[in-house]
């Protein structure tokens, strides 16, 4: 058994001030991932912990299994416009690696929990990356639904992935 946890308790004032330097803070008070009127992100605070176990051990112990991690795909976005600038090439490579590693056919995916920060550039690149990866592979299947826990919680920075994982379980 392994516990995997994440915590973000950064001072939102300093974080939001820092993001304003990168033009990623919505001074007009509106942050909504994937909305064309969004202007940036708000920092949030939170924590989460997951109990992880090898599948064969969980089955042997008759544990209730909420989800199975079947593949992992990592990639560095590579050089972009600036330090917080995403790059589709790296994102698509991460999708390719994860689906190949997990042996999962992308046309069977029903929902995707996105990073979707609410920054215009980041959201645009993320949508373009998903379209680039999924469109040629759907072969008549429906496109997956998308969402982002950040629309309710804000960006948890060092714990950014935890709410999305917990929401999907």
Coordinates of N, CA, C and O in Angstrom, one line a residue:
X1 N 0.9 -1.2 0.0 CA 0.0 0.0 0.0 C 0.9 1.2 0.0 O 1.9 1.3 0.7
X2 N 0.5 2.2 -0.8 CA 1.3 3.5 -0.8 C 0.3 4.6 -0.7 O -0.8 4.6 -1.4
X3 N 0.6 5.6 0.0 CA -0.2 6.8 0.1 C 0.5 7.9 -0.8 O 1.7 8.1 -0.7
X4 N -0.3 8.5 -1.6 CA 0.2 9.6 -2.5 C -0.6 10.8 -2.2 O -1.9 10.8 -2.3
X5 N 0.1 11.8 -1.7 CA -0.6 13.0 -1.3 C -0.1 14.3 -2.0 O 1.0 14.3 -2.5
X6 N -0.9 15.3 -1.9 CA -0.5 16.6 -2.5 C -1.1 17.7 -1.6 O -2.3 17.6 -1.2
X7 N -0.4 18.8 -1.4 CA -0.8 19.9 -0.6 C -0.4 21.2 -1.3 O 0.6 21.4 -1.8
X8 N -1.4 22.1 -1.3 CA -1.1 23.5 -1.7 C -1.7 24.5 -0.7 O -2.9 24.5 -0.5
X9 N -0.8 25.2 0.0 CA -1.2 26.1 1.0 C -0.5 27.5 0.8 O -0.3 28.2 1.7
X10 N -0.2 27.8 -0.5 CA 0.5 29.0 -0.8 C -0.4 30.2 -0.5 O -1.6 30.1 -0.7
X11 N 0.2 31.3 -0.2 CA -0.5 32.5 0.1 C -1.1 33.1 -1.3 O -0.3 33.5 -2.1
X12 N -2.4 33.0 -1.4 CA -3.0 33.5 -2.7 C -2.6 34.9 -3.1 O -2.5 35.1 -4.3
X13 N -2.4 35.8 -2.2 CA -2.0 37.1 -2.6 C -0.7 37.1 -3.4 O -0.6 37.7 -4.4
X14 N 0.3 36.5 -2.8 CA 1.6 36.4 -3.5 C 1.5 35.6 -4.8 O 2.2 36.0 -5.8
X15 N 0.8 34.6 -4.8 CA 0.7 33.7 -6.0 C 0.0 34.5 -7.1 O 0.4 34.6 -8.3
X16 N -1.2 35.2 -6.8 CA -1.9 35.9 -7.8 C -1.1 37.1 -8.3 O -1.1 37.5 -9.4
X17 N -0.3 37.7 -7.4 CA 0.6 38.8 -7.8 C 1.6 38.3 -8.8 O 1.9 38.9 -9.8
X18 N 2.2 37.1 -8.5 CA 3.1 36.5 -9.4 C 2.5 36.2 -10.8 O 3.2 36.4 -11.8
X19 N 1.3 35.6 -10.8 CA 0.7 35.3 -12.1 C 0.4 36.5 -12.8 O 0.3 36.5 -14.1
X20 N 0.1 37.7 -12.2 CA -0.2 38.9 -12.9 C 1.0 39.4 -13.7 O 0.9 40.0 -14.8
X21 N 2.2 39.1 -13.2 CA 3.4 39.4 -14.0 C 3.4 38.7 -15.3 O 3.9 39.2 -16.3
X22 N 2.9 37.4 -15.4 CA 2.9 36.6 -16.6 C 1.6 36.9 -17.4 O 1.3 36.1 -18.3
X23 N 0.8 37.9 -17.0 CA -0.5 38.2 -17.6 C -1.4 36.9 -17.5 O -2.1 36.6 -18.5
X24 N -1.4 36.3 -16.4 CA -2.2 35.1 -16.2 C -3.2 35.2 -15.1 O -3.8 34.3 -14.6
X25 N -3.3 36.4 -14.5 CA -4.2 36.7 -13.4 C -5.4 37.5 -13.9 O -5.2 38.6 -14.6
X26 N -6.6 37.1 -13.7 CA -7.8 37.8 -14.3 C -8.2 39.0 -13.4 O -9.0 38.9 -12.5
X27 N -7.6 40.1 -13.7 CA -7.9 41.3 -13.0 C -9.4 41.7 -13.0 O -9.9 42.4 -12.1
X28 N -10.1 41.3 -14.0 CA -11.5 41.6 -14.1 C -12.4 40.6 -13.2 O -13.6 40.7 -13.2
X29 N -11.7 39.7 -12.5 CA -12.4 38.8 -11.6 C -13.1 37.6 -12.2 O -13.9 36.9 -11.6
X30 N -12.7 37.2 -13.5 CA -13.4 36.2 -14.2 C -12.4 35.1 -14.6 O -11.6 35.4 -15.4
X31 N -12.5 33.9 -14.0 CA -11.7 32.8 -14.4 C -12.6 31.6 -14.6 O -13.2 31.1 -13.7
X32 N -12.6 31.1 -15.9 CA -13.4 30.0 -16.2 C -12.7 29.2 -17.3 O -12.7 29.6 -18.4
X33 N -12.2 28.1 -16.9 CA -11.4 27.3 -17.9 C -12.3 27.0 -19.2 O -13.5 26.7 -19.1
X34 N -11.6 27.2 -20.3 CA -12.2 26.9 -21.6 C -13.3 27.9 -22.1 O -13.9 27.8 -23.1
X35 N -13.4 29.0 -21.3 CA -14.4 30.1 -21.7 C -13.6 31.1 -22.4 O -12.5 31.6 -22.0
X36 N -14.1 31.6 -23.6 CA -13.4 32.6 -24.4 C -13.2 33.9 -23.7 O -12.3 34.7 -24.0
X37 N -13.9 34.2 -22.6 CA -13.8 35.5 -21.9 C -12.9 35.4 -20.7 O -12.7 36.4 -20.0
X38 N -12.4 34.2 -20.4 CA -11.5 34.1 -19.2 C -10.2 34.8 -19.5 O -9.7 35.0 -20.6
X39 N -9.6 35.3 -18.4 CA -8.3 36.1 -18.6 C -7.2 35.5 -17.8 O -6.1 36.1 -17.7
X40 N -7.4 34.4 -17.0 CA -6.3 33.9 -16.2 C -6.9 33.0 -15.1 O -8.0 32.5 -15.2
X41 N -6.0 32.8 -14.1 CA -6.4 31.8 -13.1 C -6.4 32.4 -11.7 O -5.7 33.4 -11.5
X42 N -7.1 31.8 -10.8 CA -7.0 32.1 -9.4 C -6.4 30.9 -8.7 O -6.6 29.8 -9.0
X43 N -5.5 31.3 -7.7 CA -4.9 30.2 -6.9 C -5.9 29.7 -5.9 O -6.7 30.5 -5.4
X44 N -5.8 28.4 -5.5 CA -6.6 27.9 -4.5 C -5.8 27.2 -3.5 O -4.5 27.1 -3.7
X45 N -6.4 26.7 -2.4 CA -5.7 26.0 -1.4 C -6.4 24.6 -1.2 O -7.6 24.6 -1.2
X46 N -5.6 23.6 -0.9 CA -6.3 22.3 -0.7 C -5.2 21.2 -0.5 O -4.0 21.4 -0.7
X47 N -5.8 20.0 -0.2 CA -4.9 18.8 0.0 C -5.7 17.6 -0.4 O -7.0 17.6 -0.3
X48 N -5.0 16.6 -0.7 CA -5.7 15.3 -1.0 C -4.7 14.1 -0.8 O -3.5 14.3 -1.0
X49 N -5.2 13.0 -0.5 CA -4.4 11.8 -0.3 C -5.1 10.6 -1.0 O -6.3 10.4 -0.8
X50 N -4.4 9.8 -1.7 CA -5.0 8.6 -2.3 C -4.2 7.4 -1.8 O -3.0 7.5 -1.6
X51 N -4.9 6.3 -1.6 CA -4.3 5.0 -1.2 C -4.1 4.2 -2.5 O -5.1 4.0 -3.2
X52 N -2.9 3.9 -2.8 CA -2.6 3.2 -4.1 C -2.1 1.8 -3.7 O -1.4 1.6 -2.8
X53 N -2.6 0.8 -4.5 CA -2.2 -0.6 -4.3 C -2.1 -1.3 -5.6 O -2.8 -1.0 -6.6
X54 N -1.2 -2.2 -5.7 CA -1.1 -3.0 -6.9 C -2.4 -3.7 -7.1 O -3.0 -4.2 -6.2
X55 N -2.8 -3.8 -8.4 CA -4.2 -4.4 -8.7 C -4.3 -5.8 -8.2 O -5.3 -6.2 -7.5
X56 N -3.3 -6.6 -8.4 CA -3.3 -8.0 -7.9 C -3.5 -8.1 -6.4 O -4.2 -9.0 -5.8
X57 N -2.8 -7.1 -5.7 CA -3.0 -7.1 -4.2 C -4.4 -6.7 -3.8 O -4.9 -7.2 -2.8
X58 N -4.9 -5.7 -4.4 CA -6.2 -5.2 -4.1 C -7.3 -6.3 -4.4 O -8.2 -6.5 -3.6
X59 N -7.1 -7.0 -5.5 CA -8.1 -8.1 -5.8 C -8.0 -9.2 -4.8 O -9.0 -9.7 -4.3
X60 N -6.7 -9.5 -4.4 CA -6.5 -10.6 -3.4 C -7.1 -10.2 -2.1 O -7.7 -11.1 -1.4
X61 N -7.1 -8.9 -1.7 CA -7.6 -8.5 -0.4 C -9.0 -8.1 -0.4 O -9.6 -7.6 0.5
X62 N -9.7 -8.3 -1.6 CA -11.1 -7.9 -1.8 C -11.4 -6.4 -1.5 O -12.4 -6.1 -0.9
X63 N -10.4 -5.6 -1.8 CA -10.6 -4.1 -1.7 C -11.6 -3.6 -2.7 O -11.7 -4.2 -3.8
X64 N -12.3 -2.6 -2.3 CA -13.1 -1.9 -3.3 C -12.2 -1.1 -4.2 O -11.4 -0.3 -3.7
X65 N -12.2 -1.3 -5.5 CA -11.3 -0.6 -6.4 C -12.1 0.5 -7.1 O -13.1 0.2 -7.8
X66 N -11.6 1.7 -7.0 CA -12.3 2.9 -7.5 C -11.8 3.2 -8.9 O -12.5 3.8 -9.7
X67 N -10.5 2.9 -9.2 CA -9.9 3.3 -10.5 C -8.7 2.5 -10.6 O -8.1 2.0 -9.7
X68 N -8.3 2.3 -11.9 CA -7.0 1.6 -12.2 C -6.2 2.5 -13.1 O -6.7 3.1 -14.1
X69 N -4.9 2.7 -12.7 CA -4.0 3.5 -13.5 C -3.4 2.5 -14.5 O -2.7 1.6 -14.1
X70 N -3.8 2.7 -15.8 CA -3.3 1.7 -16.8 C -2.2 2.2 -17.6 O -1.5 1.4 -18.3
X71 N -1.9 3.5 -17.6 CA -0.8 4.0 -18.4 C -0.4 5.4 -17.9 O -1.2 6.1 -17.4
X72 N 0.9 5.7 -18.1 CA 1.4 7.0 -17.7 C 2.2 7.6 -18.9 O 2.9 6.8 -19.5
X73 N 2.0 8.8 -19.2 CA 2.7 9.4 -20.3 C 3.2 10.8 -19.9 O 2.5 11.7 -19.7
X74 N 4.5 10.9 -19.8 CA 5.2 12.1 -19.5 C 5.9 12.7 -20.7 O 6.3 12.0 -21.5
X75 N 6.0 14.1 -20.7 CA 6.7 14.8 -21.7 C 7.0 16.2 -21.2 O 6.1 16.8 -20.5
X76 N 8.1 16.7 -21.5 CA 8.4 18.1 -21.3 C 7.9 18.8 -22.5 O 8.0 18.4 -23.6
X77 N 7.1 19.9 -22.3 CA 6.5 20.7 -23.4 C 7.6 21.2 -24.3 O 7.3 21.5 -25.5
X78 N 8.8 21.3 -23.9 CA 9.9 21.8 -24.8 C 9.8 23.4 -24.8 O 9.1 24.0 -24.0
X79 N 10.6 23.9 -25.6 CA 10.7 25.4 -25.6 C 9.4 26.0 -26.2 O 9.0 25.7 -27.3
X80 N 8.9 27.0 -25.4 CA 7.7 27.7 -25.9 C 8.1 29.2 -25.9 O 9.2 29.6 -25.9
X81 N 7.0 30.0 -25.9 CA 7.2 31.5 -26.0 C 7.9 32.0 -24.7 O 8.8 32.9 -24.8
X82 N 7.6 31.5 -23.5 CA 8.2 31.8 -22.3 C 8.0 30.7 -21.3 O 7.4 29.7 -21.6
X83 N 8.4 30.9 -20.0 CA 8.5 29.8 -19.1 C 7.1 29.1 -18.8 O 7.1 27.9 -18.6
X84 N 6.0 29.8 -18.8 CA 4.7 29.2 -18.6 C 3.9 29.0 -19.9 O 2.7 28.7 -19.8
X85 N 4.6 29.0 -21.0 CA 4.0 28.9 -22.3 C 3.9 27.4 -22.7 O 5.0 26.8 -22.8
X86 N 2.7 26.8 -22.8 CA 2.6 25.4 -23.1 C 2.9 25.2 -24.6 O 2.9 26.1 -25.4
X87 N 3.2 23.9 -25.0 CA 3.6 23.6 -26.3 C 2.8 22.3 -26.7 O 2.9 21.3 -26.1
X88 N 2.0 22.4 -27.8 CA 1.2 21.2 -28.2 C 2.0 20.0 -28.5 O 1.6 18.8 -28.2
X89 N 3.2 20.1 -29.0 CA 4.0 19.0 -29.4 C 4.3 18.1 -28.2 O 4.2 16.9 -28.3
X90 N 4.7 18.7 -27.1 CA 4.9 17.9 -25.8 C 3.6 17.3 -25.3 O 3.7 16.2 -24.8
X91 N 2.5 18.0 -25.3 CA 1.3 17.5 -24.8 C 0.8 16.3 -25.6 O 0.4 15.3 -25.1
X92 N 0.9 16.4 -26.9 CA 0.5 15.3 -27.8 C 1.4 14.1 -27.5 O 0.9 12.9 -27.4
X93 N 2.7 14.3 -27.3 CA 3.6 13.2 -27.0 C 3.2 12.5 -25.7 O 3.3 11.3 -25.6
X94 N 2.8 13.3 -24.7 CA 2.4 12.7 -23.4 C 1.1 11.8 -23.6 O 1.0 10.7 -23.1
X95 N 0.2 12.3 -24.4 CA -1.0 11.5 -24.8 C -0.6 10.2 -25.4 O -1.1 9.1 -25.1
X96 N 0.2 10.3 -26.4 CA 0.7 9.1 -27.2 C 1.3 8.1 -26.2 O 1.0 6.9 -26.3
X97 N 2.2 8.5 -25.4 CA 2.9 7.6 -24.4 C 1.9 7.0 -23.5 O 2.0 5.8 -23.2
X98 N 1.0 7.8 -22.9 CA 0.0 7.2 -21.9 C -0.9 6.2 -22.5 O -1.1 5.1 -21.9
X99 N -1.4 6.5 -23.7 CA -2.4 5.5 -24.3 C -1.6 4.3 -24.8 O -2.2 3.2 -24.7
X100 N -0.4 4.4 -25.3 CA 0.4 3.3 -25.7 C 0.7 2.4 -24.5 O 0.6 1.2 -24.5
X101 N 1.2 3.1 -23.4 CA 1.6 2.4 -22.2 C 0.5 1.7 -21.6 O 0.6 0.5 -21.1
X102 N -0.7 2.3 -21.6 CA -1.9 1.7 -21.0 C -2.6 0.7 -21.9 O -3.5 0.0 -21.4
X103 N -2.3 0.7 -23.1 CA -3.0 -0.2 -24.1 C -4.5 0.1 -24.2 O -5.3 -0.7 -24.4
X104 N -4.7 1.4 -24.1 CA -6.1 1.9 -24.2 C -6.3 2.6 -25.6 O -5.5 3.4 -26.0
X105 N -7.4 2.2 -26.2 CA -7.8 2.9 -27.5 C -8.5 4.2 -27.2 O -9.5 4.2 -26.5
X106 N -8.0 5.3 -27.7 CA -8.5 6.6 -27.4 C -10.0 6.7 -27.8 O -10.7 7.5 -27.1
X107 N -10.5 5.9 -28.7 CA -11.9 6.0 -29.1 C -12.9 5.5 -28.0 O -14.1 5.7 -28.0
X108 N -12.3 4.9 -27.0 CA -13.1 4.3 -25.8 C -13.2 5.3 -24.7 O -13.8 5.0 -23.7
X109 N -12.5 6.5 -24.8 CA -12.5 7.4 -23.7 C -13.8 8.3 -23.7 O -14.1 8.8 -24.8
X110 N -14.4 8.4 -22.6 CA -15.7 9.1 -22.5 C -15.5 10.5 -21.9 O -16.3 11.4 -22.2
X111 N -14.5 10.6 -21.0 CA -14.4 11.9 -20.4 C -12.9 12.2 -20.1 O -12.2 11.2 -19.8
X112 N -12.5 13.4 -20.2 CA -11.1 13.8 -19.9 C -11.1 14.9 -18.8 O -11.8 16.0 -19.0
X113 N -10.4 14.7 -17.7 CA -10.2 15.8 -16.7 C -9.0 16.6 -17.2 O -7.9 16.0 -17.2
X114 N -9.2 17.8 -17.6 CA -8.1 18.6 -18.2 C -7.4 19.5 -17.1 O -7.9 19.7 -16.0
X115 N -6.2 19.9 -17.5 CA -5.5 20.8 -16.7 C -6.2 22.2 -16.7 O -6.4 22.8 -15.6
X116 N -6.6 22.7 -17.8 CA -7.5 23.9 -18.0 C -7.4 24.9 -16.9 O -8.2 25.0 -16.0
X117 N -6.4 25.7 -17.0 CA -6.1 26.7 -15.9 C -7.0 27.9 -16.0 O -7.2 28.6 -15.0
X118 N -7.6 28.2 -17.2 CA -8.3 29.5 -17.3 C -7.5 30.5 -18.0 O -8.0 31.6 -18.2
X119 N -6.3 30.2 -18.3 CA -5.4 31.2 -19.0 C -5.7 31.1 -20.5 O -5.8 29.9 -21.0
X120 N -5.9 32.2 -21.2 CA -6.3 32.0 -22.7 C -5.3 31.2 -23.5 O -5.7 30.4 -24.3
X121 N -4.0 31.4 -23.3 CA -3.0 30.7 -24.1 C -3.0 29.2 -23.7 O -3.0 28.3 -24.6
X122 N -3.0 28.9 -22.4 CA -2.9 27.6 -21.9 C -4.1 26.7 -22.4 O -4.0 25.6 -22.9
X123 N -5.3 27.3 -22.2 CA -6.5 26.6 -22.6 C -6.6 26.4 -24.1 O -6.9 25.3 -24.5
X124 N -6.2 27.4 -24.8 CA -6.2 27.2 -26.3 C -5.2 26.1 -26.8 O -5.6 25.3 -27.6
X125 N -4.0 26.1 -26.2 CA -3.1 25.0 -26.6 C -3.5 23.7 -26.1 O -3.4 22.7 -26.8
X126 N -4.1 23.6 -24.9 CA -4.6 22.3 -24.4 C -5.7 21.8 -25.3 O -5.7 20.6 -25.7
X127 N -6.7 22.6 -25.7 CA -7.7 22.2 -26.6 C -7.2 21.7 -28.0 O -7.6 20.7 -28.5
X128 N -6.2 22.5 -28.5 CA -5.6 22.2 -29.8 C -4.9 20.8 -29.7 O -4.9 20.0 -30.6
X129 N -4.2 20.6 -28.6 CA -3.5 19.3 -28.4 C -4.4 18.1 -28.3 O -4.2 17.1 -28.9
X130 N -5.5 18.3 -27.6 CA -6.5 17.2 -27.6 C -7.1 16.9 -28.9 O -7.3 15.8 -29.3
X131 N -7.4 18.0 -29.6 CA -8.0 17.8 -31.0 C -7.0 17.1 -31.9 O -7.3 16.2 -32.7
X132 N -5.7 17.6 -31.8 CA -4.7 17.0 -32.7 C -4.5 15.5 -32.3 O -4.3 14.6 -33.2
X133 N -4.6 15.1 -31.1 CA -4.4 13.7 -30.7 C -5.7 12.9 -31.0 O -5.6 11.8 -31.6
X134 N -6.8 13.4 -30.5 CA -8.0 12.5 -30.6 C -8.7 12.5 -32.0 O -9.2 11.4 -32.4
X135 N -8.8 13.6 -32.7 CA -9.5 13.7 -33.9 C -9.2 12.5 -34.9 O -10.1 11.8 -35.4
X136 N -7.9 12.3 -35.2 CA -7.6 11.2 -36.2 C -7.9 9.8 -35.6 O -7.9 8.8 -36.3
X137 N -8.0 9.6 -34.3 CA -8.2 8.3 -33.7 C -9.6 7.9 -33.3 O -9.8 6.8 -32.9
X138 N -10.5 8.8 -33.5 CA -11.9 8.5 -33.0 C -12.6 7.6 -34.0 O -13.5 6.9 -33.6
X139 N -12.4 7.7 -35.3 CA -12.9 6.8 -36.3 C -14.4 6.6 -36.1 O -14.9 5.5 -35.8
X140 N -15.2 7.7 -36.1 CA -16.6 7.6 -36.0 C -17.1 7.7 -34.5 O -18.3 7.8 -34.3
X141 N -16.2 7.5 -33.6 CA -16.7 7.5 -32.2 C -16.9 9.0 -31.7 O -16.4 9.9 -32.3
X142 N -17.7 9.1 -30.7 CA -17.9 10.5 -30.2 C -16.7 11.0 -29.5 O -15.9 10.3 -28.8
X143 N -16.5 12.3 -29.6 CA -15.4 13.0 -28.9 C -15.7 12.9 -27.4 O -16.8 13.0 -26.9
X144 N -14.6 12.7 -26.6 CA -14.8 12.7 -25.1 C -15.3 14.0 -24.5 O -15.0 15.1 -25.1
X145 N -16.1 14.0 -23.5 CA -16.4 15.2 -22.7 C -15.2 15.7 -22.0 O -14.3 14.9 -21.7
X146 N -15.1 17.0 -21.8 CA -14.0 17.5 -21.0 C -14.5 18.4 -19.9 O -15.6 18.9 -19.9
X147 N -13.6 18.5 -18.9 CA -13.9 19.3 -17.7 C -12.7 19.7 -17.0 O -11.6 19.2 -17.3
X148 N -12.8 20.5 -15.9 CA -11.7 20.9 -15.1 C -12.1 21.2 -13.7 O -13.0 22.1 -13.5
X149 N -11.6 20.5 -12.7 CA -11.9 20.8 -11.3 C -11.5 22.3 -11.0 O -12.1 22.9 -10.0
X150 N -10.6 22.8 -11.7 CA -10.1 24.2 -11.4 C -11.2 25.2 -11.5 O -11.2 26.3 -10.9
X151 N -12.2 24.9 -12.3 CA -13.4 25.8 -12.5 C -14.1 26.0 -11.1 O -14.8 27.0 -10.9
X152 N -14.0 25.1 -10.2 CA -14.6 25.2 -8.9 C -13.7 25.5 -7.8 O -14.1 26.1 -6.8
X153 N -12.4 25.1 -7.9 CA -11.5 25.2 -6.8 C -10.4 26.2 -7.0 O -9.7 26.6 -6.0
X154 N -10.2 26.6 -8.2 CA -9.0 27.4 -8.5 C -7.8 26.5 -8.8 O -8.0 25.3 -8.8
X155 N -6.7 27.0 -9.1 CA -5.5 26.3 -9.4 C -4.7 25.9 -8.1 O -4.3 26.8 -7.4
X156 N -4.6 24.7 -7.8 CA -4.0 24.3 -6.5 C -2.4 24.1 -6.6 O -1.8 23.6 -5.8
X157 N -1.9 24.6 -7.7 CA -0.4 24.7 -7.9 C 0.3 23.4 -7.7 O 0.2 22.5 -8.5
X158 N 0.9 23.2 -6.5 CA 1.7 22.0 -6.3 C 0.8 20.8 -6.1 O 1.2 19.6 -6.1
X159 N -0.5 21.0 -5.9 CA -1.5 19.9 -5.8 C -2.5 19.9 -6.9 O -3.6 19.4 -6.8
X160 N -2.1 20.5 -8.1 CA -3.0 20.8 -9.2 C -3.7 19.5 -9.7 O -4.9 19.6 -10.1
X161 N -3.0 18.4 -9.8 CA -3.6 17.2 -10.3 C -4.5 16.5 -9.4 O -5.4 15.7 -9.8
X162 N -4.4 16.6 -8.1 CA -5.1 15.8 -7.1 C -6.6 16.0 -7.2 O -7.4 15.0 -7.2
X163 N -7.2 17.2 -7.3 CA -8.6 17.4 -7.4 C -9.2 16.7 -8.6 O -10.3 16.1 -8.6
X164 N -8.5 16.8 -9.7 CA -8.9 16.1 -10.9 C -9.0 14.6 -10.8 O -9.9 14.0 -11.3
X165 N -8.0 14.0 -10.2 CA -7.9 12.6 -10.0 C -9.1 12.2 -9.1 O -9.8 11.3 -9.4
X166 N -9.3 12.9 -8.0 CA -10.3 12.6 -7.0 C -11.7 12.8 -7.7 O -12.6 12.0 -7.4
X167 N -11.9 13.8 -8.5 CA -13.2 14.0 -9.1 C -13.5 12.8 -10.1 O -14.7 12.4 -10.2
X168 N -12.5 12.3 -10.8 CA -12.8 11.2 -11.7 C -13.1 9.9 -11.1 O -13.6 9.0 -11.7
X169 N -12.6 9.8 -9.8 CA -12.9 8.5 -9.1 C -14.3 8.5 -8.6 O -15.0 7.7 -8.7

